[in-house]
mmCIF file of C-alpha atoms in Angstrom:
data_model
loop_
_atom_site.group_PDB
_atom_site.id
_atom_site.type_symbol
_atom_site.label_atom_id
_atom_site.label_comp_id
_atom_site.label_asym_id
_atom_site.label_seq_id
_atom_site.Cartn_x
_atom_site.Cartn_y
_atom_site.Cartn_z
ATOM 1 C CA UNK A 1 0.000 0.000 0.000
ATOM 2 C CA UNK A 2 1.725 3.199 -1.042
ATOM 3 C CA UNK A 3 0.673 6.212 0.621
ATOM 4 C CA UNK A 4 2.267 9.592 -0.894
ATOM 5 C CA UNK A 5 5.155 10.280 -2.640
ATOM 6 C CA UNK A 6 8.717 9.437 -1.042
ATOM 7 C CA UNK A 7 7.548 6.914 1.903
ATOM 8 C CA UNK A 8 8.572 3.138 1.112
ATOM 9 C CA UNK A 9 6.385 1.086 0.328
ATOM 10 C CA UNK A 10 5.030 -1.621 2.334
ATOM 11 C CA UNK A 11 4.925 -5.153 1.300
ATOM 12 C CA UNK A 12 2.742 -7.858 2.706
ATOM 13 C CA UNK A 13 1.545 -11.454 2.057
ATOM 14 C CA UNK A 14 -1.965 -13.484 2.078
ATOM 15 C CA UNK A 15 -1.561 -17.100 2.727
ATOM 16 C CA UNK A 16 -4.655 -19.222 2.066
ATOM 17 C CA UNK A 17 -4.943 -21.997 4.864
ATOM 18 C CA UNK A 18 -7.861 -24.018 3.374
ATOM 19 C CA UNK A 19 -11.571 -23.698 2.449
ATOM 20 C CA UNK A 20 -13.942 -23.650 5.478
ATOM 21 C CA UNK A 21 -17.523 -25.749 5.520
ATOM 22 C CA UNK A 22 -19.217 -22.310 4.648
ATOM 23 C CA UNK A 23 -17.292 -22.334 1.230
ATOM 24 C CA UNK A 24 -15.389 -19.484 2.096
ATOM 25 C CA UNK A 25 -11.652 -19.585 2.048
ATOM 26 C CA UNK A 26 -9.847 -19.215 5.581
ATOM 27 C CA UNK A 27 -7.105 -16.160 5.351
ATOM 28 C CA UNK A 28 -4.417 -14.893 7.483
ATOM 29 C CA UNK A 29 -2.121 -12.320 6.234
ATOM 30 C CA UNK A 30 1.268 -11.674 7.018
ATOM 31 C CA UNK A 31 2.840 -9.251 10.119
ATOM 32 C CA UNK A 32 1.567 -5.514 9.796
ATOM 33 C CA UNK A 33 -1.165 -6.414 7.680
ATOM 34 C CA UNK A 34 -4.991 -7.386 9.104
ATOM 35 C CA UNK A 35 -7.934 -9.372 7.390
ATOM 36 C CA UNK A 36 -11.203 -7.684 8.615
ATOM 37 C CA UNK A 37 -13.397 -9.710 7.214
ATOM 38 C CA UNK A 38 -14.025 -12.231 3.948
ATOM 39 C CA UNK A 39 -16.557 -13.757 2.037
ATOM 40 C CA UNK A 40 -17.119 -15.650 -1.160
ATOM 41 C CA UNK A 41 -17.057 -11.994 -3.135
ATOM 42 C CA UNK A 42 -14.663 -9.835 -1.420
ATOM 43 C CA UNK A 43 -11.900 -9.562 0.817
ATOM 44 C CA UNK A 44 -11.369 -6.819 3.616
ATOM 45 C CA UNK A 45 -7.638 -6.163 4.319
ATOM 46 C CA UNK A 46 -6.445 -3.573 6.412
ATOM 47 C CA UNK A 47 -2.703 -1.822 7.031
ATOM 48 C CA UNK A 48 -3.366 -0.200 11.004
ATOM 49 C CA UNK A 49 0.462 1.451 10.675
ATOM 50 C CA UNK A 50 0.084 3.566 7.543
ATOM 51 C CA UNK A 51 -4.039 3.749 8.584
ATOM 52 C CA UNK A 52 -4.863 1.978 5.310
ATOM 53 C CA UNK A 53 -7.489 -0.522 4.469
ATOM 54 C CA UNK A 54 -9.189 -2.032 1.111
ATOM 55 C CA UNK A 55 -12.320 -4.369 0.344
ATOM 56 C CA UNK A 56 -11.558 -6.074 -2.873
ATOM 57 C CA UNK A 57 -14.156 -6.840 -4.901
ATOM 58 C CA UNK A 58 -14.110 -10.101 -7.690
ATOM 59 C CA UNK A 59 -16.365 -10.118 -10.658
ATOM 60 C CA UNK A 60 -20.033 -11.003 -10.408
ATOM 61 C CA UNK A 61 -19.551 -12.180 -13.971
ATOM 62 C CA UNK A 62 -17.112 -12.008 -16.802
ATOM 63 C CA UNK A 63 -18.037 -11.643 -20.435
ATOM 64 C CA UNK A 64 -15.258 -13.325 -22.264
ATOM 65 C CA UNK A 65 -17.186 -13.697 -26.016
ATOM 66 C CA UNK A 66 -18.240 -9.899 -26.593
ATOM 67 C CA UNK A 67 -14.602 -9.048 -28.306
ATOM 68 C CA UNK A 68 -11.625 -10.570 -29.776
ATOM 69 C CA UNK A 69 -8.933 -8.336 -28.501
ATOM 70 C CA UNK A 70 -8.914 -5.264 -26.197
ATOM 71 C CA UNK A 71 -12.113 -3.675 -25.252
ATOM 72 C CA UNK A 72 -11.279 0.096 -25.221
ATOM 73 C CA UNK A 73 -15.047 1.837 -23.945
ATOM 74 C CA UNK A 74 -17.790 1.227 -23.367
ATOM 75 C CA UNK A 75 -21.258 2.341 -21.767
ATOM 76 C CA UNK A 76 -24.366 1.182 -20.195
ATOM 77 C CA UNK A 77 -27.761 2.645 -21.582
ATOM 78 C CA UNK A 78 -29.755 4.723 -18.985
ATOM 79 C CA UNK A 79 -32.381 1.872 -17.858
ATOM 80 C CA UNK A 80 -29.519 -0.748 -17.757
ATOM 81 C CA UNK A 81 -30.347 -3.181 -20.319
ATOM 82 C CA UNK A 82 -27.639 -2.452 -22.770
ATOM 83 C CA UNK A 83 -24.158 -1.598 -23.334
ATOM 84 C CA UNK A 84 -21.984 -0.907 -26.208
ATOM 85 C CA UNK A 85 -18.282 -1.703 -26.494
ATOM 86 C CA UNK A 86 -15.358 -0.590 -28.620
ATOM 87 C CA UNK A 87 -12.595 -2.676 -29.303
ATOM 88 C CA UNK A 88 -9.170 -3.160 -31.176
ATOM 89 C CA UNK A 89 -10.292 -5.929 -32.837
ATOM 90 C CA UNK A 90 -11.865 -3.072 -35.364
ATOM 91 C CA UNK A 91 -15.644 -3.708 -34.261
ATOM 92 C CA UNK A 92 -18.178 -2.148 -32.043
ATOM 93 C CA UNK A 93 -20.925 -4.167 -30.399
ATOM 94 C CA UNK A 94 -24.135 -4.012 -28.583
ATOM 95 C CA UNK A 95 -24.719 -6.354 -26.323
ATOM 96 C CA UNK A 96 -27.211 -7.054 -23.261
ATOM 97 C CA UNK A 97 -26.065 -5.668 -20.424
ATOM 98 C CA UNK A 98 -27.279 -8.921 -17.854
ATOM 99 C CA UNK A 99 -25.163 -11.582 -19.830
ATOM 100 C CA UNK A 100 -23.149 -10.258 -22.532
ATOM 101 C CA UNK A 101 -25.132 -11.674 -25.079
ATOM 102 C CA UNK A 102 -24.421 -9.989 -28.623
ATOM 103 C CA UNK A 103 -27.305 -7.720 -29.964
ATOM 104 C CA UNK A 104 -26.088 -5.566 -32.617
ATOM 105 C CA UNK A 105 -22.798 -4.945 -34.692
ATOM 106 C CA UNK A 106 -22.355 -1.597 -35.670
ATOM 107 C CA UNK A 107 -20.585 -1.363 -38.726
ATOM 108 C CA UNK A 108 -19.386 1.875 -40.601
ATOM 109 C CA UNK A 109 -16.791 3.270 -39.095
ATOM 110 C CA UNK A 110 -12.967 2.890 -41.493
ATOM 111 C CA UNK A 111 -10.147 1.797 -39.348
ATOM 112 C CA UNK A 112 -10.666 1.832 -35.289
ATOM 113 C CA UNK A 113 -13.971 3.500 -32.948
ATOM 114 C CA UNK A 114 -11.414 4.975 -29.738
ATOM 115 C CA UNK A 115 -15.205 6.249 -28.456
ATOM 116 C CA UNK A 116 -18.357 5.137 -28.013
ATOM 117 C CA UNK A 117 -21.664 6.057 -25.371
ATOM 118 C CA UNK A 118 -25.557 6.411 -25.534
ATOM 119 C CA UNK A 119 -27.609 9.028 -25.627
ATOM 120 C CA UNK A 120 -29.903 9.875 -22.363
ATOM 121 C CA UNK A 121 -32.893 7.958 -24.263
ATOM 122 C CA UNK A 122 -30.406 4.425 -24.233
ATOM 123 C CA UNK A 123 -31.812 3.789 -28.127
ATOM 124 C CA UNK A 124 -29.116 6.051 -30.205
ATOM 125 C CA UNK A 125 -25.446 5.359 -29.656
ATOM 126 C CA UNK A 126 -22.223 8.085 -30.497
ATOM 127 C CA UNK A 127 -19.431 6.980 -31.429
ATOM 128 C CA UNK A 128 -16.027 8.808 -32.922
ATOM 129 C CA UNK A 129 -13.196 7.100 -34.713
ATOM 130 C CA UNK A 130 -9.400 7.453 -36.179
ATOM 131 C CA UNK A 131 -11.781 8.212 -39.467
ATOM 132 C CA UNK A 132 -12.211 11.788 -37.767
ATOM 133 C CA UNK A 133 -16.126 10.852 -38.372
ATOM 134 C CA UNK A 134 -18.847 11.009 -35.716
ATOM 135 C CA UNK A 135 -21.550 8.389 -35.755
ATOM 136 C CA UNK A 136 -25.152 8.601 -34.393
ATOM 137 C CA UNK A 137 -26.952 5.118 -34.225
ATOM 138 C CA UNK A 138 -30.297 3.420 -34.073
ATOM 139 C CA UNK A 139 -29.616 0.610 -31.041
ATOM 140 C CA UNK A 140 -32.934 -0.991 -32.252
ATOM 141 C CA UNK A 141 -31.433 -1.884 -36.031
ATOM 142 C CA UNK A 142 -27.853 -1.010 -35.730
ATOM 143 C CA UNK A 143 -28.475 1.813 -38.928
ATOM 144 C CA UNK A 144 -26.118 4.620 -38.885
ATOM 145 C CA UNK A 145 -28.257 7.547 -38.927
ATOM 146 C CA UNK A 146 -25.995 10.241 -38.863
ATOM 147 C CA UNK A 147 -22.038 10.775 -39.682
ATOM 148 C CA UNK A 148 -20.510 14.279 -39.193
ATOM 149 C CA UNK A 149 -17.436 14.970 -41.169
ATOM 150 C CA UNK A 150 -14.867 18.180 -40.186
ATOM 151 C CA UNK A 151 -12.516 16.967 -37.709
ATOM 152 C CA UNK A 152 -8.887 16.536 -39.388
ATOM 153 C CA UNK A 153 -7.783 13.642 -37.357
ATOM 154 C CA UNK A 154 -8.903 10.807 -34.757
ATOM 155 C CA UNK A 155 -11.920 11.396 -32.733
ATOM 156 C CA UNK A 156 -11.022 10.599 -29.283
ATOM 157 C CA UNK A 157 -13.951 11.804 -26.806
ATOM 158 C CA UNK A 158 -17.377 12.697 -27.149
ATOM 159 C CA UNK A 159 -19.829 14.582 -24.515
ATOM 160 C CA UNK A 160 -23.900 14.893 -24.825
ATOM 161 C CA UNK A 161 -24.895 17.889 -23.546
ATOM 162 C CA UNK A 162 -28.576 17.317 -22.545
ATOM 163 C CA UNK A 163 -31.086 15.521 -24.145
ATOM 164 C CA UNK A 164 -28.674 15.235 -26.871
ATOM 165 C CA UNK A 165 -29.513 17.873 -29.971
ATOM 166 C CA UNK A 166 -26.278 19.149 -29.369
ATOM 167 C CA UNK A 167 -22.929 17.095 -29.173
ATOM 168 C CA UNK A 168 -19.326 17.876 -28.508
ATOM 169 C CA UNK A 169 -16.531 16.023 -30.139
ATOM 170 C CA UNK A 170 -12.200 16.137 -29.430
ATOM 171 C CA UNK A 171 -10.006 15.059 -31.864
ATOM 172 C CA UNK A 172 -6.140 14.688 -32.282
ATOM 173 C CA UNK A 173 -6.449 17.883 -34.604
ATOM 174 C CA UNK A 174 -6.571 20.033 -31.622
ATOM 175 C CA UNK A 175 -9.637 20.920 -32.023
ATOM 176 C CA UNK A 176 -13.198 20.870 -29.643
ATOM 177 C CA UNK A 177 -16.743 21.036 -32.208
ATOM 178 C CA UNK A 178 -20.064 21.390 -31.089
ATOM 179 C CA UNK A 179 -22.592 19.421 -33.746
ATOM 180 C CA UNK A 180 -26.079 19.653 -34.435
ATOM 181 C CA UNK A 181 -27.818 16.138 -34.529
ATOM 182 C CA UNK A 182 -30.881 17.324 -36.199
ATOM 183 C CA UNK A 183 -29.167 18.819 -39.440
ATOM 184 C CA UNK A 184 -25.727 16.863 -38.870
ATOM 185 C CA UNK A 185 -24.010 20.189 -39.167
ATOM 186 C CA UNK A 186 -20.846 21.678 -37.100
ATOM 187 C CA UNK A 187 -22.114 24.816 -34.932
ATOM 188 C CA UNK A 188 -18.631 25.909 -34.746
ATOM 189 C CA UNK A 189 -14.927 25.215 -33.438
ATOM 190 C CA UNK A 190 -15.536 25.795 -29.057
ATOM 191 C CA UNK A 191 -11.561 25.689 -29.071
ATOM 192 C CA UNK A 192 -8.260 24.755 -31.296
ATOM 193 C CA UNK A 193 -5.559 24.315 -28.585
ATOM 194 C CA UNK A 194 -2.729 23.067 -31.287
ATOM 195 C CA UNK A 195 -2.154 19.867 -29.145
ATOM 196 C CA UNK A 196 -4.126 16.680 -29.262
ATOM 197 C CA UNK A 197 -7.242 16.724 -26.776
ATOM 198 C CA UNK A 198 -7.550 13.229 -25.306
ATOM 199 C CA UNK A 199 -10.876 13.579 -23.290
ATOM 200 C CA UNK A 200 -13.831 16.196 -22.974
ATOM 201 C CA UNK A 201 -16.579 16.779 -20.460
ATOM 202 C CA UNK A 202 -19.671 18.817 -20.030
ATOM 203 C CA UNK A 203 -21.044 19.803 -17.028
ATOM 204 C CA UNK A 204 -23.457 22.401 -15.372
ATOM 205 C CA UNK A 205 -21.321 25.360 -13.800
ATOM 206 C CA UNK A 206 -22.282 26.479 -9.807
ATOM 207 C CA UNK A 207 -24.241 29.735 -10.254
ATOM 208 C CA UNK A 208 -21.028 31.472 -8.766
ATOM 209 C CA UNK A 209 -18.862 30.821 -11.480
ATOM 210 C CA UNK A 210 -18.959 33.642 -14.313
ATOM 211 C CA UNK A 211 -18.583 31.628 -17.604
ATOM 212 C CA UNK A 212 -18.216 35.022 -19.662
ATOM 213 C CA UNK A 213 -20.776 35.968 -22.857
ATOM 214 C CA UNK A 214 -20.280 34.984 -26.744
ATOM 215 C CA UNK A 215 -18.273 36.917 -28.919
ATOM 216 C CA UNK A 216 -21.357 36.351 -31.294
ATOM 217 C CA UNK A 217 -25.472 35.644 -30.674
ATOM 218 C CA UNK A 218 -25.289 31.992 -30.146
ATOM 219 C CA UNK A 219 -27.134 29.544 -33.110
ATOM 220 C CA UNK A 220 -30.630 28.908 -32.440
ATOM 221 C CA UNK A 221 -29.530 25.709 -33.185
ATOM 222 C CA UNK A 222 -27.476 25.815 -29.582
ATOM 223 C CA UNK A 223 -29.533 23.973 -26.882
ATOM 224 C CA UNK A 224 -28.688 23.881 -23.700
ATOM 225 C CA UNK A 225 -25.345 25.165 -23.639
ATOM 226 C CA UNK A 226 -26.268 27.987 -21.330
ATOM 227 C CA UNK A 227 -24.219 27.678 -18.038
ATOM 228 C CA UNK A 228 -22.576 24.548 -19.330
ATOM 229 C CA UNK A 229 -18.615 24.174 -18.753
ATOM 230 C CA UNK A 230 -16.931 22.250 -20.998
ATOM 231 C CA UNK A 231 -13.052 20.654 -19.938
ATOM 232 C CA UNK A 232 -10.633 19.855 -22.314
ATOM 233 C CA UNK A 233 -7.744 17.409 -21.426
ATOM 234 C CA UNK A 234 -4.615 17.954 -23.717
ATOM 235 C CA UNK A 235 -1.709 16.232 -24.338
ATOM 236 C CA UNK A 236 0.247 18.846 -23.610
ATOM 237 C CA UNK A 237 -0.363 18.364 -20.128
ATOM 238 C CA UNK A 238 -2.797 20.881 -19.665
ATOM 239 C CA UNK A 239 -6.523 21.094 -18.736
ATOM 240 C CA UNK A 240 -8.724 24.020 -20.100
ATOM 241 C CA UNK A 241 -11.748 24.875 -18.804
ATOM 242 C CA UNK A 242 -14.253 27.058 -21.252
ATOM 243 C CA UNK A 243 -17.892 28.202 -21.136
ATOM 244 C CA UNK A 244 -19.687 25.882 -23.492
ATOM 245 C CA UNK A 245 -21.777 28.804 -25.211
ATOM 246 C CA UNK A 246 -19.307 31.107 -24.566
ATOM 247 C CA UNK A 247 -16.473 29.708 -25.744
ATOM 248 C CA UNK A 248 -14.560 31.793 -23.002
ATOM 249 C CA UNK A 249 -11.880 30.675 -20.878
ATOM 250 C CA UNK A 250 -12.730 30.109 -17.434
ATOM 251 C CA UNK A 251 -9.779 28.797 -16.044
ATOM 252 C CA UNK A 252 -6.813 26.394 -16.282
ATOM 253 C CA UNK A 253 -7.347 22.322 -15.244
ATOM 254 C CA UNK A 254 -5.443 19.090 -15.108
ATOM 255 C CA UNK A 255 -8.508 16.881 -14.977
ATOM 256 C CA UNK A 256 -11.753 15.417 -16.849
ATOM 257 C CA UNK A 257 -14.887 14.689 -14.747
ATOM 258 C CA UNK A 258 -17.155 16.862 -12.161
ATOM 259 C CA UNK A 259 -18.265 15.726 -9.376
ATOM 260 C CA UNK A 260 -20.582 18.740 -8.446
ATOM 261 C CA UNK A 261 -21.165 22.198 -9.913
ATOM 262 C CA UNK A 262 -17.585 23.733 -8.697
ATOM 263 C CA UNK A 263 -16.072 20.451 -7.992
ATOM 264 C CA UNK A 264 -13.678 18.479 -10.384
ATOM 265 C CA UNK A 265 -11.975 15.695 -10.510
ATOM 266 C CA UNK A 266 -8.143 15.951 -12.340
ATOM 267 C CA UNK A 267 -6.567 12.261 -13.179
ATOM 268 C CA UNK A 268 -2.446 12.161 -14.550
ATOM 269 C CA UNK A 269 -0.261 10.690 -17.097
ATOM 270 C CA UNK A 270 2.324 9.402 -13.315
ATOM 271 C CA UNK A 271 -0.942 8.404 -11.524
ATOM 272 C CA UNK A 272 -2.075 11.723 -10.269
ATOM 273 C CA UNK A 273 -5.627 12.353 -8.921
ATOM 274 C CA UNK A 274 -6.495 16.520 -8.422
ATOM 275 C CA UNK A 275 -9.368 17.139 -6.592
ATOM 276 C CA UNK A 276 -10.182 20.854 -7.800
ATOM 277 C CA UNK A 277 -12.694 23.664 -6.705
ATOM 278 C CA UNK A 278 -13.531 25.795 -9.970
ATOM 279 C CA UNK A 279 -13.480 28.924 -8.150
ATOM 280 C CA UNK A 280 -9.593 28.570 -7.166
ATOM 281 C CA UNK A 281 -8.094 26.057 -9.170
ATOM 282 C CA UNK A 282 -4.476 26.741 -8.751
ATOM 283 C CA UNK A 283 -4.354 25.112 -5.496
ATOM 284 C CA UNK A 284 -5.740 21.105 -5.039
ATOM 285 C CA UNK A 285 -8.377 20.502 -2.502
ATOM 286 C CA UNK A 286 -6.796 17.041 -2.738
ATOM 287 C CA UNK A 287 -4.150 14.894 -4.529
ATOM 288 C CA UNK A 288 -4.266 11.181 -4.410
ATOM 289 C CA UNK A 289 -1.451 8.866 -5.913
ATOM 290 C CA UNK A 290 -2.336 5.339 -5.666
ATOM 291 C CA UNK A 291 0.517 4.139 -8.377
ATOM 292 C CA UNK A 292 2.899 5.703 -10.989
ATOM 293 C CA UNK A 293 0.308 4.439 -13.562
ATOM 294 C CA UNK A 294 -1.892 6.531 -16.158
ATOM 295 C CA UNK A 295 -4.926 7.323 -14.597
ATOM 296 C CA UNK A 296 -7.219 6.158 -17.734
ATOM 297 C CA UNK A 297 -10.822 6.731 -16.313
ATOM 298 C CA UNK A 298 -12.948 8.789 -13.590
ATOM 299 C CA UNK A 299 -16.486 8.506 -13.293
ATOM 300 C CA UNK A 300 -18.382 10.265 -9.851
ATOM 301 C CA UNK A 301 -20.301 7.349 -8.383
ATOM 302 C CA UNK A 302 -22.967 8.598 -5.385
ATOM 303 C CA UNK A 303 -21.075 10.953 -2.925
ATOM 304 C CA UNK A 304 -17.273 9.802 -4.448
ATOM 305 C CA UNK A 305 -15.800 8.125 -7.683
ATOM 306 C CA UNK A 306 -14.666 5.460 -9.307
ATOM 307 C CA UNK A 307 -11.235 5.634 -11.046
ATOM 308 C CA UNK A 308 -9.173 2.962 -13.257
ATOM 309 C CA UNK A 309 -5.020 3.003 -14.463
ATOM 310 C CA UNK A 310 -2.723 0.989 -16.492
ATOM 311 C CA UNK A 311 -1.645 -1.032 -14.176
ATOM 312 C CA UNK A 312 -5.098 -2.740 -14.109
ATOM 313 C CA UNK A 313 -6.680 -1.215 -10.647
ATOM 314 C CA UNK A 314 -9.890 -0.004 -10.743
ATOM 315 C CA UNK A 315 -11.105 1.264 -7.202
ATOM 316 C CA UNK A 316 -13.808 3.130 -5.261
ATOM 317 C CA UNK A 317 -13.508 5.781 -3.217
ATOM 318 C CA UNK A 318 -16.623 7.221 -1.100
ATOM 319 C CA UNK A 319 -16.932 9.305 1.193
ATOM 320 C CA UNK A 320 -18.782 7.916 3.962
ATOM 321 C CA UNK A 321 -16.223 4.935 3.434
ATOM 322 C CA UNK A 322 -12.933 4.446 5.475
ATOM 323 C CA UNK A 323 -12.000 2.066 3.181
ATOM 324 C CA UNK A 324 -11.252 2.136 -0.501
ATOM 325 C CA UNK A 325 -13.407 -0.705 -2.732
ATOM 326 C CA UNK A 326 -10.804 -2.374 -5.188
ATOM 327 C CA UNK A 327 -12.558 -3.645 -7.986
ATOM 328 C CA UNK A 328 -10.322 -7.111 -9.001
ATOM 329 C CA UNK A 329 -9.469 -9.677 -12.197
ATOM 330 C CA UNK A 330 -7.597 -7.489 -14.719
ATOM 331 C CA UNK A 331 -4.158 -8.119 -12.995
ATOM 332 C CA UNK A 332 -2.028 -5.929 -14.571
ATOM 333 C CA UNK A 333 -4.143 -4.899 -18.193
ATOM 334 C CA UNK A 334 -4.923 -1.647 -18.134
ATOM 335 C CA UNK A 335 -8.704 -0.676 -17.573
ATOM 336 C CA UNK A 336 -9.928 1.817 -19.924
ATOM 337 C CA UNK A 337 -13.349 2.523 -18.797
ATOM 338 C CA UNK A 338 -16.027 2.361 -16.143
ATOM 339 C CA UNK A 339 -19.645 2.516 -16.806
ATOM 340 C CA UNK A 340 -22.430 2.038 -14.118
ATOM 341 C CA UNK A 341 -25.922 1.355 -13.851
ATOM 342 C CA UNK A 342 -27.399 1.323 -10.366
ATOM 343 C CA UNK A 343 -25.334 -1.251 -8.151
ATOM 344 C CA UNK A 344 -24.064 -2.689 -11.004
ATOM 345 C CA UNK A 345 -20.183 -1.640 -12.281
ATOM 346 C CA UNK A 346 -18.865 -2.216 -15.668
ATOM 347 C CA UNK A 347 -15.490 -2.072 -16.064
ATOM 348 C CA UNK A 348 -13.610 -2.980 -20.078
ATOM 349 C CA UNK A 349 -9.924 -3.887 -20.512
ATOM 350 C CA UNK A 350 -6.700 -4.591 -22.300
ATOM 351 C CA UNK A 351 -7.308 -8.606 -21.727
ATOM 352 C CA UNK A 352 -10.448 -8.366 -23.847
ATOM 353 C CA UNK A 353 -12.729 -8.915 -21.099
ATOM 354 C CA UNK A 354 -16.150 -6.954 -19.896
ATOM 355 C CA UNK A 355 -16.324 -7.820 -16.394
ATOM 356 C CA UNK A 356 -19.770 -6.610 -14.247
ATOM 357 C CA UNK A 357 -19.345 -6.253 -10.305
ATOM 358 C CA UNK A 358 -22.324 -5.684 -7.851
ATOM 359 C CA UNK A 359 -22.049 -3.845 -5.000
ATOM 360 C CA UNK A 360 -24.233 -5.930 -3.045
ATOM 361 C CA UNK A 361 -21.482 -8.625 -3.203
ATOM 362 C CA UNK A 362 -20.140 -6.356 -0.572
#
C-alpha cells in the first residue's frame, strides 16, 4: 500500500490456509497487515500502521465472447439493459447488459472506434473514430443515422450535452466542435488548442462561477449550452476549462470529470488524482497517488468516484467509506473505462474482457 510520494512502500503477504464448511476460504495475512473480514465476493484487508485498508471486490460475472482483442469503452444505456463496447479488434458491439449476449454490430466506421456512449434515451449510440467521423446510431437496427465529417484527425472523446440535440466532439487535430444532430451540421470550433485533446466533459457550472458571454449571438440551433462548462484534457499536459456557449476561458485544469457544480476531478499521465474547486483552481483541494500508472478513467459514483489506471486497478472511493473498494481480475491490463448502472459496475480492458461487479457482493 503506497501512501504519498517518497515513503517506502510496504509489502505484505496473504496465505490461504484451506476452504472452510461455509465455502469461504480461511485467510491470514502476514505481520503488519490485518484481514477484517471475507466472504465468497470480497476480501477486507487492512494496514493499522500507515491507517490503510481495502475491500476487494471479484467479478459477479465475466463476459469473455463480446470481443476478440482489447475492449477500449464502453457504456451502459440509462435503464440498464444495454451496453456498447469498442474494441481493437476493429468492431463495435451491442450487447445485453445482464449476460453479454451480442445484440447488434455496428458497422461503418474505417479503421478503429477509440469512443463510443448512448444518448440519455439508451436507443441512439455516439461513437467517434481514427476516421475523424462522428456516428449517431439506431440501437434498435444497428443503422447509422448520422455521420458528421470536419474533424482533421482521430476522434477521441465525445460529450452529450442534454437531451442530446447538441454534441461535442475532441479530436487529435486540436480541435473541440459542437454538432447539431438534427441537421448533422458543425455549430462551430468551441476551441483549437494546437495539441491533441484526449478527453472532454460537459457539465453544469455552480451559479457562482462567471462563464463570460459569446463573442457572437449563439445559433438557435445551440440547446442547452447555457451555463454549461466544458473541460478539455490535452496532451500537452494541460486542462482548459471554457464556457460551453461562450467559448470563453474560465480557467486552467489538469482533470476530466465533475463531481458537483464547482467540484472536479483531475486524473495524470504518473498516476495523479487533483481534486479541484472551480473557483480557485491553482491550489488542489486534494491529490491522491495510488501508483505511478496513467490514470485512464474517472467517473463520480454517489457521494465519491470510481477511477481505473494501467496497471489494471480499478477502485472506489466514497466518502462515507474508510475504506477504498478495489474492484479485481484485470491483474495488470490496463482498464480503460467504467460505466455504471445502479449497483451494477462495468469495467472494459486490455485482456479483452467486460467484467460486471455488484455492489451488493459487498
Amino acid at each position: 500500500m503506497k501512501e504519498g510520494e517518497g515513503k517506502p512502500t510496504l509489502y505484505g503477504t496473504l496465505t490461504c490456509q484451506g476452504i472452510g464448511q461455509d465455502g469461504i476460504p480461511e485467510v491470514t495475512a502476514s505481520e503488519g497487515f490485518i484481514v477484517n473480514e471475507i466472504n465468497k465476493k470480497s476480501l477486507h484487508i487492512s494496514c493499522p500502521k500507515e491507517n490503510a485498508s481495502s475491500k476487494f471486490l471479484a467479478p459477479f460475472t465475466t463476459f469473455p465472447r463480446i470481443h476478440a482483442k482489447s475492449v477500449t469503452c464502453l457504456d451502459i444505456s440509462s435503464g440498464g439493459g444495454l451496453g456498447v463496447s469498442s474494441s481493437t479488434d476493429g468492431s463495435m458491439k451491442i450487447w445485453q447488459a445482464s449476460n453479454g449476449e451480442l445484440r447488434r454490430v455496428l458497422e461503418g466506421h474505417v479503421f478503429d472506434v477509440n469512443c463510443c456512449r448512448f444518448f440519455p434515451s439508451g436507443l441512439v449510440v455516439l461513437s467517434g473514430g481514427m476516421d475523424a467521423q462522428l456516428k449517431i446510431w439506431s440501437a434498435e437496427d444497428a443503422s447509422c443515422v448520422v455521420t458528421f465529417k470536419g474533424h482533421k484527425g482521430g476522434v477521441l472523446d465525445t460529450a452529450i450535452v442534454d437531451r442530446g440535440r447538441n454534441v461535442v466532439s475532441c479530436s487529435r487535430d486540436g480541435t473541440a466542435r459542437l454538432w447539431d444532430c438534427g441537421r448533422s451540421a458543425c455549430l462551430g470550433v468551441i476551441a483549437d488548442c494546437g495539441s491533441s485533446i484526449n478527453g472532454v466533459a460537459v457539465g453544469a457550472a455552480d451559479n457562482s462561477i462567471n462563464l463570460g458571454s459569446p463573442e457572437q449571438i449563439p445559433s438557435e440551433r445551440e440547446v442547452g449550452t447555457e451555463s454549461k462548462m466544458l473541460l478539455l484534457a490535452r496532451e500537452d499536459k494541460k486542462l482548459q476549462c471554457l464556457g460551453l456557449q461562450s467559448r470563453q476561458p474560465a480557467n486552467a485544469f489538469n482533470c476530466c470529470t465533475f463531481l458537483s457544480g464547482f467540484v472536479l476531478l483531475a486524473g495524470t499521465q504518473d498516476g495523479n488524482i487533483y481534486q479541484l474547486d472551480v473557483r480557485s483552481p491553482r491550489v488542489p483541494v486534494q491529490v491522491m497517488h495510488r501508483s505511478g500508472a496513467p490514470v485512464l478513467s474517472l467517473l463520480s459514483f454517489r457521494d465519491g468516484f470510481i477511477a481505473s489506471q494501467g496497471d489494471g486497478s480499478c477502485f472506489i472511493v466514497q466518502q462515507d467509506l474508510d475504506y477504498v473498494i478495489e474492484l479485481t481480475g484485470a491483474d495488470c491490463d490496463p482498464v480503460y473505462k467504467v460505466a455504471t448502472w445502479e449497483k451494477q459496475i462495468y469495467t472494459c480492458c486490455r485482456d479483452g474482457l467486460v467484467r460486471r461487479y455488484q455492489l451488493c457482493d459487498l
